[in-house]
mmCIF file of C-alpha atoms in Angstrom:
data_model
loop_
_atom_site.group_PDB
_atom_site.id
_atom_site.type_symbol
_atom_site.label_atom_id
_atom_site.label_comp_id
_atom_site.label_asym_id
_atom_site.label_seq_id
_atom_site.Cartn_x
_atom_site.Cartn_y
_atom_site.Cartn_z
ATOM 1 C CA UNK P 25 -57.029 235.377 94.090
ATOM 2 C CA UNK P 26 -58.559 238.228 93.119
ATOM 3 C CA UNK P 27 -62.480 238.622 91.745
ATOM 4 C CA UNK P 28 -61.475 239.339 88.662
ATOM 5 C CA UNK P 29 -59.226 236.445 88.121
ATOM 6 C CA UNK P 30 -61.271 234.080 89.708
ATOM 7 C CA UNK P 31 -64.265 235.289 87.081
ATOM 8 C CA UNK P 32 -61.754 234.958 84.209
ATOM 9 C CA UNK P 33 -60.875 231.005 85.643
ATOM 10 C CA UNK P 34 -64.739 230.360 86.571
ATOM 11 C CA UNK P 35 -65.145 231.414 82.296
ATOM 12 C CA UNK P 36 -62.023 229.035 81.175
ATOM 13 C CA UNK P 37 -63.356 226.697 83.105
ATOM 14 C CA UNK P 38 -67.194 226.781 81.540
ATOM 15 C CA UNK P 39 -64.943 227.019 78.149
ATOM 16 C CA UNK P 40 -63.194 224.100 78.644
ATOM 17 C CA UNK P 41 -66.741 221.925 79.705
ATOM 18 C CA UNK P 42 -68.296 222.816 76.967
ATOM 19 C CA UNK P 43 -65.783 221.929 74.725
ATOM 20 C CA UNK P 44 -65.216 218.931 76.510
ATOM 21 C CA UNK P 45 -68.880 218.176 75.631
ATOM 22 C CA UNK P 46 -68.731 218.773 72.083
ATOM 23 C CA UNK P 47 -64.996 216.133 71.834
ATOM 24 C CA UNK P 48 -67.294 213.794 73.350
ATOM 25 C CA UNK P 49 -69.730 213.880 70.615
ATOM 26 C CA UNK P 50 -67.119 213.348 68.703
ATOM 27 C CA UNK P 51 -65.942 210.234 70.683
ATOM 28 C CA UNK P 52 -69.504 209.240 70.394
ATOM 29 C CA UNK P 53 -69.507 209.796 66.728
ATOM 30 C CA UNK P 54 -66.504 208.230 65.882
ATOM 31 C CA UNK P 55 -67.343 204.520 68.182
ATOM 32 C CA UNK P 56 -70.722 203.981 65.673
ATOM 33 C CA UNK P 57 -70.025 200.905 63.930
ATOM 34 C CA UNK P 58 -70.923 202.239 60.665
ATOM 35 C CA UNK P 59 -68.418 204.801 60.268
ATOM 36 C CA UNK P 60 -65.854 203.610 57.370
ATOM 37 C CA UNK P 61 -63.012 204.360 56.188
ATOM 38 C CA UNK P 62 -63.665 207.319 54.198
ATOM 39 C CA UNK P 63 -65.723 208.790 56.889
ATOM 40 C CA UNK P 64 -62.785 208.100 59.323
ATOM 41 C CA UNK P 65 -60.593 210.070 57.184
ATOM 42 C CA UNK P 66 -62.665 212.749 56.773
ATOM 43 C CA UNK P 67 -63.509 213.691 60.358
ATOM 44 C CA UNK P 68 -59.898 213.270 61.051
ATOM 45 C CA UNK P 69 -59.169 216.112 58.203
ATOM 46 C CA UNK P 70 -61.834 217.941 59.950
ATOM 47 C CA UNK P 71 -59.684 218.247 63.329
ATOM 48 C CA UNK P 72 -56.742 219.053 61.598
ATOM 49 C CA UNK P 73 -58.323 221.841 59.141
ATOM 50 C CA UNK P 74 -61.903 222.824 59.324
ATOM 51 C CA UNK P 75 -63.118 223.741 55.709
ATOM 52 C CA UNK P 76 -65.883 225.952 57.554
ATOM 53 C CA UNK P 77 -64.087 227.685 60.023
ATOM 54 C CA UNK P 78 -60.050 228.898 58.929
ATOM 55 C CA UNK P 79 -57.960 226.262 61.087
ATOM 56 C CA UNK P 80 -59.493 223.184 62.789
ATOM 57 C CA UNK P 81 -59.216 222.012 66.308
ATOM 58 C CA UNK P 82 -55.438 221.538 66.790
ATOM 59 C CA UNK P 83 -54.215 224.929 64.667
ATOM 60 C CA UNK P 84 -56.862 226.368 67.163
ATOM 61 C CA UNK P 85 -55.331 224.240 70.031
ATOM 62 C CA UNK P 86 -51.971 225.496 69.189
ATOM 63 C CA UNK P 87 -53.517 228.670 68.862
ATOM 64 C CA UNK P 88 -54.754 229.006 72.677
ATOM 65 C CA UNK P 89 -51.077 227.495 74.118
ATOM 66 C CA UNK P 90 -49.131 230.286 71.846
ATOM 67 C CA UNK P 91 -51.112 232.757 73.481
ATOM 68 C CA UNK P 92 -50.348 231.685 76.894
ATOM 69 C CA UNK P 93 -46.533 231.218 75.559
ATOM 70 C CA UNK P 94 -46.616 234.936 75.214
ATOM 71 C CA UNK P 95 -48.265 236.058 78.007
ATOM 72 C CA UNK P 96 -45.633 234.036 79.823
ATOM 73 C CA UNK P 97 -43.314 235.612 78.292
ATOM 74 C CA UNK P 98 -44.108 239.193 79.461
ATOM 75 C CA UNK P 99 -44.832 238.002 83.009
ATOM 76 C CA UNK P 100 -41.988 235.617 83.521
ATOM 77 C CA UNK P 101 -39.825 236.951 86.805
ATOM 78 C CA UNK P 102 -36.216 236.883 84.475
ATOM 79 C CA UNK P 103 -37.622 236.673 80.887
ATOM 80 C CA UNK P 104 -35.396 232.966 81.195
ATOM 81 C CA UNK P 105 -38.300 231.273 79.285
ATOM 82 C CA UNK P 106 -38.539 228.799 81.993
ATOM 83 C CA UNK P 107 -42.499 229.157 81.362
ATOM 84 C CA UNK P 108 -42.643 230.713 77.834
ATOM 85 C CA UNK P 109 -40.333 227.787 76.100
ATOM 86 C CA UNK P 110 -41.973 225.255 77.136
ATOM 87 C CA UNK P 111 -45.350 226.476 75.851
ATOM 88 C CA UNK P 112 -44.064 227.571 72.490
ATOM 89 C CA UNK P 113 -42.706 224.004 71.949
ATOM 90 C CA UNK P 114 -46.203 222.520 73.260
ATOM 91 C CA UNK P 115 -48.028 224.903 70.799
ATOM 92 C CA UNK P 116 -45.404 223.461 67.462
ATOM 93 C CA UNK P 117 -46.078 219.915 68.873
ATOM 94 C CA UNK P 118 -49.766 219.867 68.589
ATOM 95 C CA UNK P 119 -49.337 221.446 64.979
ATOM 96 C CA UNK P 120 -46.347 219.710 63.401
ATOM 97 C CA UNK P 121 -46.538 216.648 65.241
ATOM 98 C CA UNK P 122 -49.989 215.628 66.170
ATOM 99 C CA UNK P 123 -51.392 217.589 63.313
ATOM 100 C CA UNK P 124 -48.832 216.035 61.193
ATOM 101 C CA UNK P 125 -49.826 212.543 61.918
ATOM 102 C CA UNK P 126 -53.601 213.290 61.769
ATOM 103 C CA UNK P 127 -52.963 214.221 58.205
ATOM 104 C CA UNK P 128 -51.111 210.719 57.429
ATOM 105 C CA UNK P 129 -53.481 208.519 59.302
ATOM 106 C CA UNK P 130 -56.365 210.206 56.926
ATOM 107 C CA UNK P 131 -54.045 210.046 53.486
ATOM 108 C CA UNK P 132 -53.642 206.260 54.893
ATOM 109 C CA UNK P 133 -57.429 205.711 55.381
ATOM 110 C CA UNK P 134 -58.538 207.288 51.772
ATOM 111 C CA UNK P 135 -55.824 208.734 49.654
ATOM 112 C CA UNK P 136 -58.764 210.321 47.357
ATOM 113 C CA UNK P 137 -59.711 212.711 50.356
ATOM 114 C CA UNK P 138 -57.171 214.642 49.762
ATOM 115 C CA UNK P 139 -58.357 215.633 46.275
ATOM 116 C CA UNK P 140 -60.673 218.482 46.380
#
């Protein structure tokens, strides 16, 4: 491994601490016994699509595995997809599926949400 590479992992790996950290404050936010219903819903919203920031934490999520989907893709040995596929589905996953079912758990929680 060279220096550079193992600088670039010793950053993703600081990255991923840190947000590790701040999905624990989360965790830590979300086991209060006083959060309700409405509350719920909203922080789930907030994963899915941050009104602050464009995205949320699983577009960005998908974000991050798309871009090693194409990076795979111009480094795989046969251009088979053998790496690349399987990233691009992980990537529509996180979005469609788990974002998907963010979204209904929070309609479920508090149908008003939704109206801005």
């Amino acid at each position: 491994m060279t220096g550079r590479t193992r600088t670039r992992l010793d950053r993703v790996r600081a990255s991923v601490g840190i947000a590790q950290l701040a999905l624990q404050q989360i965790e830590d936010d979300l086991s209060t016994d006083d959060v309700d219903a409405s509350e719920l819903a909203a922080i789930l919203r907030e994963l899915q699509e941050d009104a602050d920031v464009p995205g949320g934490l699983f577009p960005a999520l998908a974000q991050l595995v798309t871009a090693a989907a194409r990076r795979a893709e111009q480094i795989e040995p046969d251009r088979d997809g053998d790496a690349s596929c399987p990233l691009h589905e992980a990537a529509a996953l996180i979005t469609d599926n788990a974002g998907q079912r963010l979204n209904w758990a929070a309609r479920s929680l508090d149908p008003q949400g939704d109206v801005e």
